[in-house]
Amino acid sequence: MSTHSDVKRLTAPDIRARKGGTPIAMLTAYHAHTAALVDRHCDAMLVGDSLGMVMHGLESTVPVTLDMMILQGLAVMRGSKRALVVIDMPFGSYEASKEQAFLSAARIMKETGCGGIKLEGGRRMAETIAFLVERGIPVMGHIGLTPQSINTLGSFRAQGRDPADWAPIEADAQAVAEAGAFAVVIEAVAEPLAARITQEIAIPTIGIGASAACDGQVLVLEDMLGLSPRVPKFVKRYGELGPAIESAVQAYAEEVRARTFPAAANVYPVKKPG
Ligand code: KIV
């Protein structure tokens, strides 16, 4: 089987080069068919560990495993051909040491063929980011609200609403950029702070609940499609697929119960004898 495609996939350096240019459109994707749809319009896709909540109904991203990320990452790679695919490092797969991070990241890259990984944390992860980048792993950072820290944060609340709290978040952004990350996600950070960080650092900022001044935006696909039961308040809904799916399912169940659905006799008519 040939794996060659004429379409050139965007790379981490391509995304890095978009600093200050045309904004980067990014969405999450967890499976092949939605990845194919997203691929036609977005520059990058994130196989986010949010899949734990969106696909598995978990309360947080903490229980997500490396095997779960690799399985869904493979599906997204199969479904897409143009966008850069970035896969989240799940909680517990990279924090213990830079060596542990390298082994986990290398597994993700080798087993999925994706173009980069994402990990959460600013200054505390800078040494690890540099270690990975020096060894050939493109890294996307993630600062501001870092959902894997939910058990120490206590809640998913916005960061930097008080200007007195800005300095450490700016220092996180600077540390991630200087460590060699090709881009950084800024999650749930007060608008003027996200805009200021975008001016200050040399790599693209990808906002989520941050600022239109960022170099790009990422949203969870199911949130913007109206498929998630609970959605952060900053998310604009571009579709209402939840109600659309439910009314299709209801129509189907009613037709089955009324025996009015298309029967095999109509689809495969029996040949007349002779
Ligand atoms: O897991 C995820 O979907 C993410 C985005 C919210 C940035 O990390």
GROMACS .gro file of C-alpha atoms and ligand atoms in nm:
model
  282
    1MET     CA    1   0.000   0.000   0.000
    2SER     CA    2   0.138   0.341  -0.093
    3THR     CA    3   0.126   0.610   0.173
    4HIS     CA    4   0.237   0.881  -0.069
    5SER     CA    5   0.008   1.182  -0.109
    6ASP     CA    6   0.052   1.472  -0.352
    7VAL     CA    7  -0.078   1.713  -0.088
    8LYS     CA    8   0.201   1.858   0.123
    9ARG     CA    9   0.116   1.856   0.491
   10LEU     CA   10   0.184   2.175   0.687
   11THR     CA   11   0.474   2.143   0.931
   12ALA     CA   12   0.555   2.296   1.267
   13PRO     CA   13   0.803   2.539   1.099
   14ASP     CA   14   0.522   2.644   0.856
   15ILE     CA   15   0.302   2.730   1.154
   16ARG     CA   16   0.593   2.902   1.332
   17ALA     CA   17   0.645   3.118   1.021
   18ARG     CA   18   0.288   3.249   1.050
   19LYS     CA   19   0.381   3.476   1.344
   20GLY     CA   20   0.218   3.813   1.280
   21GLY     CA   21   0.074   3.688   0.947
   22THR     CA   22  -0.257   3.534   0.844
   23PRO     CA   23  -0.419   3.400   1.161
   24ILE     CA   24  -0.390   3.025   1.222
   25ALA     CA   25  -0.724   2.838   1.221
   26MET     CA   26  -0.707   2.533   1.447
   27LEU     CA   27  -0.972   2.294   1.584
   28THR     CA   28  -0.962   1.975   1.782
   29ALA     CA   29  -1.032   1.643   1.606
   30TYR     CA   30  -1.049   1.296   1.753
   31HIS     CA   31  -1.166   1.076   1.469
   32ALA     CA   32  -1.105   1.017   1.099
   33HIS     CA   33  -1.426   1.148   0.940
   34THR     CA   34  -1.444   1.476   1.128
   35ALA     CA   35  -1.068   1.518   1.076
   36ALA     CA   36  -1.128   1.499   0.698
   37LEU     CA   37  -1.383   1.783   0.721
   38VAL     CA   38  -1.163   2.000   0.943
   39ASP     CA   39  -0.860   1.929   0.722
   40ARG     CA   40  -1.022   2.103   0.426
   41HIS     CA   41  -1.042   2.437   0.609
   42CYS     CA   42  -0.801   2.454   0.901
   43ASP     CA   43  -0.424   2.490   0.919
   44ALA     CA   44  -0.378   2.268   1.222
   45MET     CA   45  -0.569   2.009   1.422
   46LEU     CA   46  -0.525   1.925   1.785
   47VAL     CA   47  -0.589   1.574   1.910
   48GLY     CA   48  -0.660   1.723   2.250
   49ASP     CA   49  -0.678   1.531   2.574
   50SER     CA   50  -1.020   1.700   2.598
   51LEU     CA   51  -1.121   1.376   2.421
   52GLY     CA   52  -1.143   1.228   2.771
   53MET     CA   53  -1.434   1.460   2.849
   54VAL     CA   54  -1.585   1.487   2.499
   55MET     CA   55  -1.564   1.122   2.388
   56HIS     CA   56  -1.551   0.935   2.716
   57GLY     CA   57  -1.763   1.152   2.947
   58LEU     CA   58  -1.482   1.194   3.201
   59GLU     CA   59  -1.497   1.483   3.451
   60SER     CA   60  -1.146   1.604   3.364
   61THR     CA   61  -0.850   1.525   3.137
   62VAL     CA   62  -0.651   1.372   3.424
   63PRO     CA   63  -0.741   1.002   3.358
   64VAL     CA   64  -0.653   1.018   2.984
   65THR     CA   65  -0.372   0.775   2.886
   66LEU     CA   66  -0.098   0.774   2.624
   67ASP     CA   67  -0.267   0.478   2.451
   68MET     CA   68  -0.592   0.675   2.417
   69MET     CA   69  -0.405   0.968   2.259
   70ILE     CA   70  -0.218   0.741   2.017
   71LEU     CA   71  -0.533   0.556   1.908
   72GLN     CA   72  -0.725   0.876   1.829
   73GLY     CA   73  -0.413   1.043   1.686
   74LEU     CA   74  -0.380   0.760   1.434
   75ALA     CA   75  -0.744   0.802   1.331
   76VAL     CA   76  -0.695   1.176   1.277
   77MET     CA   77  -0.378   1.118   1.073
   78ARG     CA   78  -0.565   0.867   0.854
   79GLY     CA   79  -0.851   1.112   0.798
   80SER     CA   80  -0.638   1.414   0.713
   81LYS     CA   81  -0.369   1.504   0.463
   82ARG     CA   82  -0.299   1.880   0.472
   83ALA     CA   83  -0.327   2.022   0.822
   84LEU     CA   84  -0.055   1.991   1.084
   85VAL     CA   85  -0.168   1.736   1.344
   86VAL     CA   86  -0.056   1.805   1.702
   87ILE     CA   87  -0.122   1.547   1.974
   88ASP     CA   88  -0.155   1.627   2.344
   89MET     CA   89   0.078   1.462   2.594
   90PRO     CA   90  -0.161   1.334   2.862
   91PHE     CA   91  -0.123   1.399   3.235
   92GLY     CA   92   0.148   1.178   3.389
   93SER     CA   93   0.328   1.106   3.061
   94TYR     CA   94   0.585   1.389   3.075
   95GLU     CA   95   0.609   1.573   3.407
   96ALA     CA   96   0.841   1.335   3.598
   97SER     CA   97   1.153   1.410   3.393
   98LYS     CA   98   1.266   1.531   3.054
   99GLU     CA   99   1.367   1.173   2.971
  100GLN     CA  100   1.015   1.049   3.049
  101ALA     CA  101   0.878   1.329   2.828
  102PHE     CA  102   1.108   1.230   2.541
  103LEU     CA  103   1.007   0.862   2.557
  104SER     CA  104   0.634   0.950   2.560
  105ALA     CA  105   0.668   1.209   2.283
  106ALA     CA  106   0.879   0.976   2.068
  107ARG     CA  107   0.612   0.704   2.105
  108ILE     CA  108   0.342   0.946   1.993
  109MET     CA  109   0.546   1.066   1.694
  110LYS     CA  110   0.660   0.717   1.583
  111GLU     CA  111   0.325   0.542   1.626
  112THR     CA  112   0.104   0.813   1.471
  113GLY     CA  113   0.325   1.005   1.227
  114CYS     CA  114   0.189   1.335   1.366
  115GLY     CA  115   0.379   1.663   1.323
  116GLY     CA  116   0.416   1.770   1.684
  117ILE     CA  117   0.308   1.732   2.044
  118LYS     CA  118   0.157   1.974   2.296
  119LEU     CA  119   0.227   1.987   2.666
  120GLU     CA  120   0.099   2.207   2.948
  121GLY     CA  121   0.312   2.438   3.164
  122GLY     CA  122   0.529   2.748   3.130
  123ARG     CA  123   0.855   2.807   3.316
  124ARG     CA  124   0.837   2.472   3.494
  125MET     CA  125   0.838   2.288   3.157
  126ALA     CA  126   1.094   2.507   2.974
  127GLU     CA  127   1.386   2.268   3.029
  128THR     CA  128   1.176   1.975   2.905
  129ILE     CA  129   1.061   2.168   2.597
  130ALA     CA  130   1.424   2.252   2.507
  131PHE     CA  131   1.526   1.886   2.561
  132LEU     CA  132   1.251   1.763   2.326
  133VAL     CA  133   1.310   2.025   2.057
  134GLU     CA  134   1.688   1.955   2.056
  135ARG     CA  135   1.601   1.588   1.994
  136GLY     CA  136   1.367   1.646   1.700
  137ILE     CA  137   1.025   1.678   1.864
  138PRO     CA  138   0.825   1.988   1.763
  139VAL     CA  139   0.654   2.122   2.076
  140MET     CA  140   0.347   2.342   2.113
  141GLY     CA  141   0.327   2.497   2.460
  142HIS     CA  142   0.010   2.558   2.662
  143ILE     CA  143  -0.012   2.829   2.929
  144GLY     CA  144  -0.278   3.026   3.117
  145LEU     CA  145  -0.546   2.783   3.228
  146THR     CA  146  -0.388   2.436   3.220
  147PRO     CA  147  -0.673   2.184   3.266
  148GLN     CA  148  -0.444   1.896   3.369
  149SER     CA  149  -0.377   2.092   3.692
  150ILE     CA  150  -0.747   2.098   3.785
  151ASN     CA  151  -0.680   1.919   4.114
  152THR     CA  152  -0.441   2.189   4.234
  153LEU     CA  153  -0.627   2.481   4.069
  154GLY     CA  154  -0.965   2.377   4.213
  155SER     CA  155  -1.169   2.504   3.916
  156PHE     CA  156  -1.144   2.593   3.547
  157ARG     CA  157  -1.129   2.970   3.602
  158ALA     CA  158  -0.990   3.243   3.377
  159GLN     CA  159  -0.636   3.361   3.445
  160GLY     CA  160  -0.492   3.714   3.462
  161ARG     CA  161  -0.809   3.908   3.539
  162ASP     CA  162  -0.610   4.113   3.790
  163PRO     CA  163  -0.315   4.292   3.624
  164ALA     CA  164  -0.117   4.214   3.941
  165ASP     CA  165  -0.116   3.848   3.823
  166TRP     CA  166   0.015   3.919   3.472
  167ALA     CA  167   0.392   3.899   3.528
  168PRO     CA  168   0.414   3.520   3.594
  169ILE     CA  169   0.191   3.443   3.292
  170GLU     CA  170   0.407   3.666   3.070
  171ALA     CA  171   0.717   3.493   3.209
  172ASP     CA  172   0.561   3.154   3.124
  173ALA     CA  173   0.499   3.263   2.764
  174GLN     CA  174   0.852   3.398   2.728
  175ALA     CA  175   1.005   3.080   2.877
  176VAL     CA  176   0.811   2.852   2.640
  177ALA     CA  177   0.912   3.064   2.337
  178GLU     CA  178   1.278   3.080   2.441
  179ALA     CA  179   1.285   2.703   2.501
  180GLY     CA  180   1.210   2.651   2.130
  181ALA     CA  181   0.835   2.577   2.113
  182PHE     CA  182   0.696   2.649   1.764
  183ALA     CA  183   0.370   2.799   1.901
  184VAL     CA  184   0.187   2.833   2.231
  185VAL     CA  185  -0.178   2.786   2.327
  186ILE     CA  186  -0.301   3.059   2.564
  187GLU     CA  187  -0.614   2.934   2.738
  188ALA     CA  188  -0.873   3.142   2.928
  189VAL     CA  189  -0.651   3.446   2.975
  190ALA     CA  190  -0.781   3.804   3.009
  191GLU     CA  191  -0.802   3.972   2.667
  192PRO     CA  192  -0.546   4.254   2.716
  193LEU     CA  193  -0.291   4.014   2.863
  194ALA     CA  194  -0.324   3.768   2.571
  195ALA     CA  195  -0.287   4.060   2.327
  196ARG     CA  196   0.020   4.186   2.515
  197ILE     CA  197   0.187   3.841   2.521
  198THR     CA  198   0.123   3.813   2.144
  199GLN     CA  199   0.320   4.137   2.098
  200GLU     CA  200   0.595   4.027   2.334
  201ILE     CA  201   0.691   3.678   2.217
  202ALA     CA  202   0.850   3.561   1.892
  203ILE     CA  203   0.627   3.255   1.832
  204PRO     CA  204   0.258   3.236   1.731
  205THR     CA  205   0.003   3.250   2.011
  206ILE     CA  206  -0.307   3.033   1.962
  207GLY     CA  207  -0.585   3.163   2.183
  208ILE     CA  208  -0.878   2.975   2.332
  209GLY     CA  209  -1.096   3.208   2.535
  210ALA     CA  210  -0.819   3.467   2.504
  211SER     CA  211  -0.800   3.739   2.237
  212ALA     CA  212  -0.872   3.797   1.867
  213ALA     CA  213  -0.530   3.967   1.867
  214CYS     CA  214  -0.365   3.624   1.908
  215ASP     CA  215  -0.193   3.473   1.603
  216GLY     CA  216  -0.464   3.207   1.581
  217GLN     CA  217  -0.747   3.036   1.763
  218VAL     CA  218  -0.826   2.678   1.866
  219LEU     CA  219  -1.165   2.555   1.981
  220VAL     CA  220  -1.298   2.214   2.074
  221LEU     CA  221  -1.488   2.105   1.761
  222GLU     CA  222  -1.784   1.957   1.948
  223ASP     CA  223  -1.820   2.279   2.153
  224MET     CA  224  -1.845   2.505   1.848
  225LEU     CA  225  -2.079   2.259   1.674
  226GLY     CA  226  -2.329   2.259   1.962
  227LEU     CA  227  -2.264   1.894   2.050
  228SER     CA  228  -2.125   1.934   2.402
  229PRO     CA  229  -2.364   1.946   2.697
  230ARG     CA  230  -2.146   2.199   2.885
  231VAL     CA  231  -1.959   2.466   2.690
  232PRO     CA  232  -1.728   2.741   2.820
  233LYS     CA  233  -1.900   3.078   2.789
  234PHE     CA  234  -1.643   3.224   2.545
  235VAL     CA  235  -1.726   2.963   2.278
  236LYS     CA  236  -1.923   3.089   1.979
  237ARG     CA  237  -2.152   2.819   1.840
  238TYR     CA  238  -2.118   2.782   1.463
  239GLY     CA  239  -2.374   2.498   1.449
  240GLU     CA  240  -2.644   2.330   1.655
  241LEU     CA  241  -2.572   1.965   1.578
  242GLY     CA  242  -2.699   1.834   1.913
  243PRO     CA  243  -3.067   1.914   1.839
  244ALA     CA  244  -3.021   1.816   1.469
  245ILE     CA  245  -2.886   1.472   1.567
  246GLU     CA  246  -3.156   1.421   1.827
  247SER     CA  247  -3.442   1.499   1.584
  248ALA     CA  248  -3.288   1.264   1.322
  249VAL     CA  249  -3.259   0.986   1.584
  250GLN     CA  250  -3.618   1.048   1.698
  251ALA     CA  251  -3.748   1.030   1.337
  252TYR     CA  252  -3.556   0.706   1.287
  253ALA     CA  253  -3.687   0.542   1.605
  254GLU     CA  254  -4.045   0.642   1.516
  255GLU     CA  255  -4.012   0.492   1.164
  256VAL     CA  256  -3.872   0.167   1.303
  257ARG     CA  257  -4.160   0.138   1.550
  258ALA     CA  258  -4.414   0.218   1.275
  259ARG     CA  259  -4.239  -0.020   1.029
  260THR     CA  260  -4.227   0.267   0.775
  261PHE     CA  261  -3.851   0.274   0.718
  262PRO     CA  262  -3.710   0.170   0.375
  263ALA     CA  263  -3.721  -0.209   0.372
  264ALA     CA  264  -3.475  -0.445   0.201
  265ALA     CA  265  -3.747  -0.526  -0.056
  266ASN     CA  266  -3.720  -0.172  -0.199
  267VAL     CA  267  -3.341  -0.160  -0.199
  268TYR     CA  268  -3.273  -0.514  -0.328
  269PRO     CA  269  -3.586  -0.613  -0.528
  270VAL     CA  270  -3.619  -0.990  -0.571
  271LYS     CA  271  -3.570  -1.100  -0.937
  272LYS     CA  272  -3.884  -1.219  -1.112
  273PRO     CA  273  -3.862  -1.588  -1.203
  274GLY     CA  274  -3.777  -1.662  -1.572
  275KIV     O1  275  -0.733   1.924   2.498
  275KIV     C1  276  -0.769   2.024   2.433
  275KIV     O2  277  -0.868   2.023   2.359
  275KIV     C2  278  -0.690   2.146   2.449
  275KIV     C3  279  -0.749   2.273   2.397
  275KIV     C4  280  -0.855   2.317   2.489
  275KIV     C5  281  -0.646   2.375   2.373
  275KIV     O3  282  -0.585   2.143   2.506
   0.00000   0.00000   0.00000
